[in-house]
Amino acid sequence: MPDESSEDSASEGAPHDDQREEELPETDLVGLEATLVGYLPVQEDNTCRAARLKNDRRLFEVLRDDCFEGPRYQTAVSRWMDYGWRAVMKWINSGEIFHQCSRAHRPISPNLITTTWTLDDRHGIATEAVINGHALFHEYGLVQGRWSPDKGASLSTYFVGASIRAFRPVYLRWFGNQQTREAELGNHADHDMHIEMRRTIPAQRVADPYYAAATHDALKRTLLYIPDPQVRAGFYWRALGYTQAEAAEQVGLTEKALERRISRTRARVRTILEPQLELWEEGAL
């Protein structure tokens, strides 16, 4: 029987059987909705919830008339990306993200779960997961029209669900690269010291409201840095778990060309977010 970790790592680049359905099942969406609503300082009643879903239906219809593009769509997506990034960061900081991945049918083997990722690591993984999640959200939830308020979840919840499902391949790529870098350190003493230093990095902080507002404004501008439709499509195929070569073939670019464009895009997005502190456990949602 193959080792679980090697099987997990080896299969990271290819679509899994359970990835053929790229939206959360209805029951899982309802559960995720309950989790996210549970973070609100004031719990909503059934009347407020029904009104919120009704407003989402109207928004969906307006954006559909705009063919899910243009300024109104960009404004809506900026809010979803802000919300999704804060949710993913909250769960990364607490370790809850791995439980959410299992609930979303994207489990990560326990022996591949790190406790030593740095602020920069977490920041970059969350950012790419949200970018890739947007690609899934746009294609499945909006263009294919699979989102419906009748399923009991808001558009924001659907977006978070897509970001969770995009998290696994992003995380596994980072973990594989991290293992390679650590192996290249060579000197075991240096390696042990390196790991110990990283363990001293605090796992949580309290977010100042100023930084929450600053991050919202930063994410609002994020999509302006991904105007290239081939790059957007490349992120989409990567979110599905395809390799860089397979994604490049799908969008009509060479592997190197897509790699360069994605790298430049990722760098631009991170320059927007990097100056801001993370939104940590308290005040993250």
Coordinates of N, CA and C in Angstrom, one line a residue, residues 31-206:
G31 N -23.6 24.3 6.2 CA -22.8 24.2 7.4 C -21.7 25.4 7.4
L32 N -21.1 25.7 6.3 CA -20.2 26.8 6.2 C -20.8 28.1 6.5
E33 N -22.0 28.3 6.0 CA -22.8 29.5 6.2 C -23.0 29.7 7.7
A34 N -23.4 28.6 8.4 CA -23.6 28.7 9.8 C -22.4 29.0 10.6
T35 N -21.2 28.5 10.1 CA -20.0 28.8 10.8 C -19.6 30.2 10.6
L36 N -19.7 30.8 9.4 CA -19.4 32.2 9.2 C -20.3 33.1 9.9
V37 N -21.6 32.8 9.8 CA -22.6 33.7 10.5 C -22.4 33.7 12.0
G38 N -21.9 32.6 12.5 CA -21.6 32.4 13.9 C -20.5 33.4 14.4
Y39 N -19.7 33.9 13.5 CA -18.7 34.9 13.9 C -19.2 36.3 14.1
L40 N -20.5 36.5 13.6 CA -21.0 37.9 13.7 C -21.3 38.3 15.2
P41 N -21.0 39.5 15.5 CA -21.2 40.0 16.9 C -22.7 39.9 17.4
V42 N -23.6 40.1 16.4 CA -25.0 40.0 16.7 C -25.6 39.0 15.7
Q43 N -26.3 38.0 16.3 CA -26.8 36.9 15.5 C -28.1 37.4 14.8
E44 N -28.2 37.0 13.5 CA -29.4 37.4 12.7 C -30.5 36.5 12.9
D45 N -31.7 37.0 12.8 CA -32.9 36.1 12.9 C -33.3 35.6 11.5
N46 N -34.3 34.8 11.4 CA -34.7 34.3 10.1 C -35.1 35.3 9.1
T47 N -35.7 36.4 9.6 CA -36.2 37.5 8.7 C -35.0 38.2 8.0
C48 N -34.0 38.5 8.9 CA -32.7 39.2 8.4 C -32.0 38.3 7.4
R49 N -31.9 37.0 7.7 CA -31.2 36.0 6.8 C -31.9 35.9 5.5
A50 N -33.3 35.9 5.5 CA -34.0 35.8 4.2 C -33.8 37.1 3.4
A51 N -33.8 38.2 4.1 CA -33.5 39.5 3.4 C -32.2 39.5 2.8
R52 N -31.2 39.0 3.5 CA -29.8 39.0 3.0 C -29.7 38.2 1.7
L53 N -30.3 37.0 1.8 CA -30.2 36.1 0.6 C -31.0 36.7 -0.6
K54 N -32.1 37.4 -0.3 CA -32.8 38.0 -1.3 C -32.0 39.1 -2.0
N55 N -31.3 39.9 -1.2 CA -30.4 40.9 -1.8 C -29.3 40.3 -2.6
D56 N -28.8 39.1 -2.2 CA -27.8 38.4 -3.0 C -28.3 38.0 -4.3
R57 N -29.6 37.5 -4.3 CA -30.2 37.1 -5.6 C -30.3 38.3 -6.6
R58 N -30.7 39.5 -6.0 CA -30.7 40.6 -6.9 C -29.4 41.0 -7.4
L59 N -28.4 41.0 -6.5 CA -27.0 41.3 -7.0 C -26.6 40.3 -8.0
F60 N -26.8 39.1 -7.9 CA -26.4 38.1 -8.9 C -27.1 38.4 -10.2
E61 N -28.3 38.8 -10.2 CA -29.0 39.1 -11.5 C -28.4 40.3 -12.1
V62 N -28.1 41.3 -11.3 CA -27.5 42.5 -11.9 C -26.1 42.2 -12.5
L63 N -25.3 41.5 -11.8 CA -24.0 41.1 -12.3 C -24.1 40.2 -13.5
R64 N -25.1 39.3 -13.6 CA -25.3 38.5 -14.7 C -25.6 39.3 -16.0
D65 N -26.4 40.4 -15.8 CA -26.8 41.3 -16.9 C -25.5 42.0 -17.4
D66 N -24.5 42.2 -16.5 CA -23.2 42.8 -16.9 C -22.2 41.7 -17.4
C67 N -22.7 40.5 -17.6 CA -21.8 39.4 -18.0 C -20.7 39.2 -17.0
F68 N -20.9 39.5 -15.8 CA -19.9 39.3 -14.7 C -18.6 39.9 -15.0
E69 N -18.7 41.2 -15.5 CA -17.5 42.0 -15.7 C -17.9 43.5 -15.5
G70 N -16.9 44.3 -15.6 CA -17.2 45.7 -15.5 C -17.0 46.3 -14.1
P71 N -17.3 47.5 -13.9 CA -17.0 48.2 -12.5 C -17.9 47.6 -11.4
R72 N -19.1 47.3 -11.7 CA -20.0 46.8 -10.6 C -19.5 45.4 -10.2
Y73 N -19.1 44.6 -11.2 CA -18.6 43.3 -10.8 C -17.3 43.4 -10.0
Q74 N -16.4 44.3 -10.4 CA -15.1 44.5 -9.7 C -15.4 45.0 -8.3
T75 N -16.3 45.8 -8.1 CA -16.7 46.3 -6.7 C -17.1 45.1 -5.9
A76 N -18.0 44.3 -6.4 CA -18.5 43.1 -5.7 C -17.4 42.1 -5.4
V77 N -16.6 41.9 -6.4 CA -15.5 40.9 -6.2 C -14.5 41.4 -5.1
S78 N -14.2 42.7 -5.1 CA -13.3 43.2 -4.1 C -13.8 42.9 -2.7
R79 N -15.1 43.0 -2.5 CA -15.7 42.7 -1.2 C -15.6 41.2 -0.8
W80 N -15.9 40.4 -1.8 CA -15.8 38.9 -1.6 C -14.3 38.5 -1.3
M81 N -13.4 39.1 -2.1 CA -12.0 38.8 -1.8 C -11.5 39.2 -0.5
D82 N -12.0 40.4 0.0 CA -11.6 40.9 1.3 C -12.2 39.9 2.3
Y83 N -13.4 39.5 2.2 CA -14.1 38.6 3.2 C -13.4 37.3 3.2
G84 N -13.1 36.8 1.9 CA -12.5 35.4 1.8 C -11.1 35.4 2.4
W85 N -10.3 36.5 2.2 CA -9.0 36.5 2.7 C -9.0 36.5 4.2
R86 N -9.8 37.3 4.8 CA -9.9 37.4 6.2 C -10.3 36.0 6.8
A87 N -11.3 35.4 6.2 CA -11.7 34.1 6.7 C -10.6 33.0 6.6
V88 N -9.9 33.0 5.5 CA -8.8 32.0 5.3 C -7.6 32.3 6.2
M89 N -7.3 33.6 6.4 CA -6.2 34.0 7.3 C -6.6 33.6 8.8
K90 N -7.8 33.8 9.2 CA -8.3 33.5 10.5 C -8.1 32.0 10.8
W91 N -8.4 31.2 9.8 CA -8.3 29.7 9.9 C -6.9 29.2 9.8
I92 N -6.1 29.9 9.0 CA -4.7 29.5 8.9 C -4.0 29.8 10.3
N93 N -4.3 30.9 10.9 CA -3.6 31.3 12.2 C -4.0 30.3 13.3
S94 N -5.3 29.8 13.2 CA -5.8 29.0 14.3 C -5.5 27.5 14.0
G95 N -5.2 27.2 12.8 CA -5.1 25.8 12.3 C -6.4 25.2 11.9
E96 N -7.5 26.0 12.0 CA -8.8 25.5 11.6 C -8.9 25.2 10.1
I97 N -8.0 25.8 9.3 CA -8.0 25.7 7.8 C -8.0 24.2 7.4
F98 N -7.2 23.4 8.1 CA -7.1 22.0 7.8 C -8.3 21.2 8.0
H99 N -9.1 21.6 9.1 CA -10.4 21.0 9.3 C -11.3 21.4 8.3
Q100 N -11.3 22.7 7.9 CA -12.2 23.2 6.8 C -11.9 22.5 5.5
C101 N -10.6 22.2 5.2 CA -10.3 21.5 4.0 C -10.9 20.1 4.0
S102 N -10.8 19.4 5.2 CA -11.4 18.1 5.3 C -12.9 18.2 5.0
R103 N -13.6 19.2 5.6 CA -15.0 19.3 5.5 C -15.4 19.6 4.0
A104 N -14.4 20.3 3.3 CA -14.7 20.6 1.9 C -14.2 19.5 0.9
H105 N -13.9 18.3 1.5 CA -13.5 17.2 0.7 C -12.2 17.4 0.0
R106 N -11.3 18.2 0.6 CA -9.9 18.4 0.2 C -9.0 18.2 1.3
P107 N -9.0 17.0 1.9 CA -8.2 16.7 3.1 C -6.7 16.8 2.8
I108 N -5.9 17.2 3.8 CA -4.5 17.3 3.8 C -3.9 16.3 4.9
S109 N -3.1 15.4 4.5 CA -2.5 14.4 5.4 C -1.9 15.0 6.6
P110 N -2.2 14.5 7.8 CA -1.7 15.1 9.1 C -0.2 15.3 9.0
N111 N 0.6 14.3 8.4 CA 2.0 14.5 8.4 C 2.5 15.5 7.4
L112 N 1.6 16.2 6.7 CA 2.0 17.3 5.8 C 1.5 18.6 6.4
I113 N 1.0 18.6 7.6 CA 0.5 19.8 8.2 C 1.7 20.5 9.0
T114 N 2.0 21.7 8.7 CA 3.1 22.4 9.3 C 2.6 23.2 10.5
T115 N 3.6 23.4 11.4 CA 3.3 24.4 12.5 C 4.3 25.5 12.6
T116 N 5.1 25.5 11.5 CA 6.3 26.4 11.5 C 6.3 27.5 10.4
W117 N 5.1 27.6 9.7 CA 5.1 28.6 8.6 C 5.2 30.0 9.2
T118 N 5.9 30.9 8.5 CA 6.1 32.2 8.9 C 4.9 33.1 8.5
L119 N 4.9 34.3 8.9 CA 4.0 35.3 8.5 C 3.9 35.5 7.0
D120 N 5.1 35.5 6.4 CA 5.2 35.7 4.9 C 4.6 34.4 4.2
D121 N 4.9 33.2 4.8 CA 4.4 32.0 4.2 C 2.8 32.0 4.2
R122 N 2.3 32.3 5.4 CA 0.8 32.3 5.5 C 0.2 33.3 4.7
H123 N 0.8 34.5 4.6 CA 0.3 35.6 3.9 C 0.2 35.2 2.4
G124 N 1.3 34.7 1.9 CA 1.3 34.3 0.4 C 0.4 33.2 0.1
I125 N 0.3 32.2 0.9 CA -0.6 31.1 0.7 C -2.1 31.5 0.7
A126 N -2.4 32.4 1.7 CA -3.8 32.9 1.8 C -4.1 33.7 0.5
T127 N -3.2 34.5 0.1 CA -3.5 35.4 -1.1 C -3.7 34.6 -2.3
E128 N -2.8 33.6 -2.6 CA -3.0 32.8 -3.8 C -4.2 31.9 -3.7
A129 N -4.6 31.4 -2.5 CA -5.8 30.6 -2.4 C -7.0 31.4 -2.7
V130 N -7.1 32.7 -2.3 CA -8.2 33.5 -2.6 C -8.3 33.9 -4.1
I131 N -7.1 34.2 -4.7 CA -7.1 34.4 -6.1 C -7.6 33.2 -6.9
N132 N -7.1 32.0 -6.5 CA -7.5 30.8 -7.2 C -9.0 30.5 -6.9
G133 N -9.4 30.8 -5.7 CA -10.8 30.6 -5.3 C -11.7 31.5 -6.1
H134 N -11.3 32.7 -6.4 CA -12.1 33.6 -7.2 C -12.3 33.0 -8.6
A135 N -11.3 32.3 -9.1 CA -11.4 31.7 -10.5 C -12.5 30.6 -10.4
L136 N -12.5 29.8 -9.4 CA -13.5 28.7 -9.2 C -14.9 29.4 -9.0
F137 N -15.0 30.3 -8.2 CA -16.2 31.0 -7.8 C -16.8 31.6 -9.1
H138 N -16.0 32.3 -9.9 CA -16.5 33.0 -11.1 C -17.0 31.9 -12.1
E139 N -16.3 30.8 -12.3 CA -16.7 29.9 -13.3 C -17.9 29.1 -12.9
Y140 N -17.8 28.5 -11.7 CA -18.9 27.6 -11.2 C -20.1 28.3 -10.6
G141 N -19.8 29.2 -9.7 CA -20.9 29.9 -9.0 C -21.6 30.9 -9.9
L142 N -20.9 31.6 -10.7 CA -21.5 32.7 -11.4 C -21.8 32.3 -12.9
V143 N -20.8 32.0 -13.7 CA -21.0 31.8 -15.1 C -21.9 30.6 -15.3
Q144 N -21.6 29.5 -14.6 CA -22.4 28.3 -14.7 C -23.7 28.4 -13.9
G145 N -23.8 29.4 -13.1 CA -25.0 29.6 -12.4 C -25.4 28.6 -11.3
R146 N -24.3 28.0 -10.7 CA -24.6 27.0 -9.7 C -24.9 27.6 -8.3
W147 N -24.5 28.9 -8.1 CA -24.9 29.5 -6.8 C -26.4 29.8 -6.9
S148 N -27.1 29.5 -5.8 CA -28.5 29.9 -5.6 C -28.8 30.1 -4.2
P149 N -29.5 31.2 -3.9 CA -29.9 31.4 -2.5 C -30.8 30.3 -1.9
D150 N -31.4 29.6 -2.8 CA -32.3 28.4 -2.4 C -31.4 27.3 -1.7
K151 N -30.1 27.4 -1.9 CA -29.2 26.4 -1.3 C -28.9 26.8 0.1
G152 N -29.3 28.0 0.5 CA -29.1 28.4 1.9 C -27.8 29.1 2.3
A153 N -27.1 29.4 1.3 CA -25.8 30.1 1.5 C -25.7 31.4 0.7
S154 N -25.0 32.4 1.2 CA -24.8 33.6 0.6 C -23.7 33.6 -0.5
L155 N -23.6 34.6 -1.3 CA -22.5 34.6 -2.3 C -21.2 34.7 -1.6
S156 N -21.1 35.4 -0.4 CA -19.8 35.5 0.3 C -19.4 34.1 0.8
T157 N -20.4 33.3 1.3 CA -20.1 32.0 1.8 C -19.6 31.1 0.6
Y158 N -20.3 31.2 -0.5 CA -19.9 30.5 -1.7 C -18.4 30.8 -2.1
F159 N -18.1 32.1 -2.0 CA -16.7 32.5 -2.3 C -15.7 31.9 -1.3
V160 N -16.0 31.9 0.0 CA -15.2 31.3 1.0 C -15.0 29.8 0.7
G161 N -16.1 29.2 0.3 CA -16.0 27.7 0.0 C -15.1 27.4 -1.1
A162 N -15.2 28.3 -2.2 CA -14.3 28.1 -3.3 C -12.8 28.3 -2.9
S163 N -12.6 29.3 -2.0 CA -11.2 29.6 -1.6 C -10.7 28.4 -0.7
I164 N -11.5 27.8 0.1 CA -11.1 26.6 0.8 C -10.7 25.5 -0.1
R165 N -11.5 25.3 -1.1 CA -11.2 24.2 -2.0 C -10.0 24.5 -2.9
A166 N -9.6 25.8 -3.1 CA -8.4 26.1 -3.8 C -7.2 26.1 -2.9
F167 N -7.4 26.0 -1.6 CA -6.3 26.1 -0.6 C -5.3 24.9 -0.8
R168 N -5.9 23.7 -0.9 CA -5.1 22.4 -0.9 C -3.9 22.4 -1.9
P169 N -4.2 22.6 -3.2 CA -3.0 22.6 -4.1 C -2.0 23.7 -3.9
V170 N -2.5 24.9 -3.5 CA -1.6 26.0 -3.1 C -0.7 25.6 -2.0
Y171 N -1.3 25.0 -0.9 CA -0.6 24.7 0.3 C 0.4 23.5 0.0
L172 N 0.0 22.5 -0.8 CA 0.9 21.4 -1.1 C 2.1 21.8 -1.9
R173 N 1.9 22.7 -2.8 CA 3.0 23.2 -3.6 C 4.0 23.9 -2.7
W174 N 3.5 24.8 -1.8 CA 4.3 25.5 -0.9 C 5.1 24.5 0.0
F175 N 4.4 23.5 0.6 CA 5.0 22.5 1.5 C 6.1 21.7 0.8
G176 N 5.8 21.3 -0.5 CA 6.9 20.6 -1.2 C 8.1 21.5 -1.5
N177 N 7.9 22.7 -1.8 CA 9.0 23.6 -2.0 C 9.8 23.9 -0.7
Q178 N 9.0 24.0 0.4 CA 9.6 24.2 1.7 C 10.5 23.0 2.1
Q179 N 10.0 21.8 1.8 CA 10.8 20.6 2.2 C 12.1 20.5 1.3
T180 N 12.0 20.9 0.1 CA 13.1 20.9 -0.8 C 14.2 21.9 -0.3
R181 N 13.7 23.1 0.1 CA 14.6 24.1 0.6 C 15.3 23.7 1.9
E182 N 14.6 23.1 2.8 CA 15.1 22.6 4.0 C 16.1 21.5 3.8
A183 N 15.8 20.6 2.8 CA 16.8 19.5 2.5 C 18.1 20.1 2.0
E184 N 18.0 21.2 1.3 CA 19.2 21.8 0.7 C 20.1 22.5 1.7
L185 N 19.5 22.7 2.9 CA 20.4 23.3 3.9 C 21.6 22.5 4.2
G186 N 21.4 21.2 4.2 CA 22.5 20.3 4.3 C 23.0 20.1 5.7
N187 N 23.4 21.1 6.4 CA 23.9 21.0 7.7 C 22.7 20.9 8.7
H188 N 22.7 19.7 9.4 CA 21.6 19.4 10.3 C 21.5 20.4 11.5
A189 N 22.7 20.9 12.0 CA 22.7 21.8 13.1 C 22.0 23.1 12.6
D190 N 22.4 23.6 11.5 CA 21.8 24.8 11.0 C 20.3 24.6 10.7
H191 N 20.0 23.4 10.2 CA 18.6 23.1 9.9 C 17.8 23.2 11.2
D192 N 18.3 22.6 12.3 CA 17.5 22.5 13.6 C 17.4 23.9 14.1
M193 N 18.5 24.7 14.0 CA 18.4 26.1 14.5 C 17.4 26.9 13.7
H194 N 17.4 26.7 12.4 CA 16.4 27.4 11.5 C 15.0 27.1 11.9
I195 N 14.7 25.8 12.1 CA 13.3 25.4 12.5 C 13.0 26.0 13.9
E196 N 13.9 26.0 14.8 CA 13.7 26.5 16.2 C 13.4 28.0 16.1
M197 N 14.1 28.7 15.3 CA 13.9 30.2 15.1 C 12.5 30.4 14.6
R198 N 12.0 29.6 13.7 CA 10.7 29.8 13.1 C 9.6 29.5 14.1
R199 N 9.9 28.6 15.0 CA 8.9 28.2 16.0 C 8.7 29.3 17.0
T200 N 9.7 30.2 17.1 CA 9.5 31.3 18.0 C 8.6 32.4 17.5
I201 N 8.2 32.4 16.3 CA 7.4 33.4 15.7 C 6.0 33.2 16.3
P202 N 5.4 34.2 16.8 CA 4.1 34.1 17.5 C 3.0 33.6 16.5
A203 N 2.1 32.8 17.0 CA 1.1 32.2 16.1 C -0.1 33.1 15.9
Q204 N -0.3 34.1 16.8 CA -1.5 34.9 16.7 C -1.2 36.3 17.2
R205 N -1.9 37.3 16.7 CA -1.9 38.6 17.1 C -3.3 39.2 17.1
V206 N -3.4 40.3 17.7 CA -4.7 41.0 17.7 C -4.7 42.0 16.6

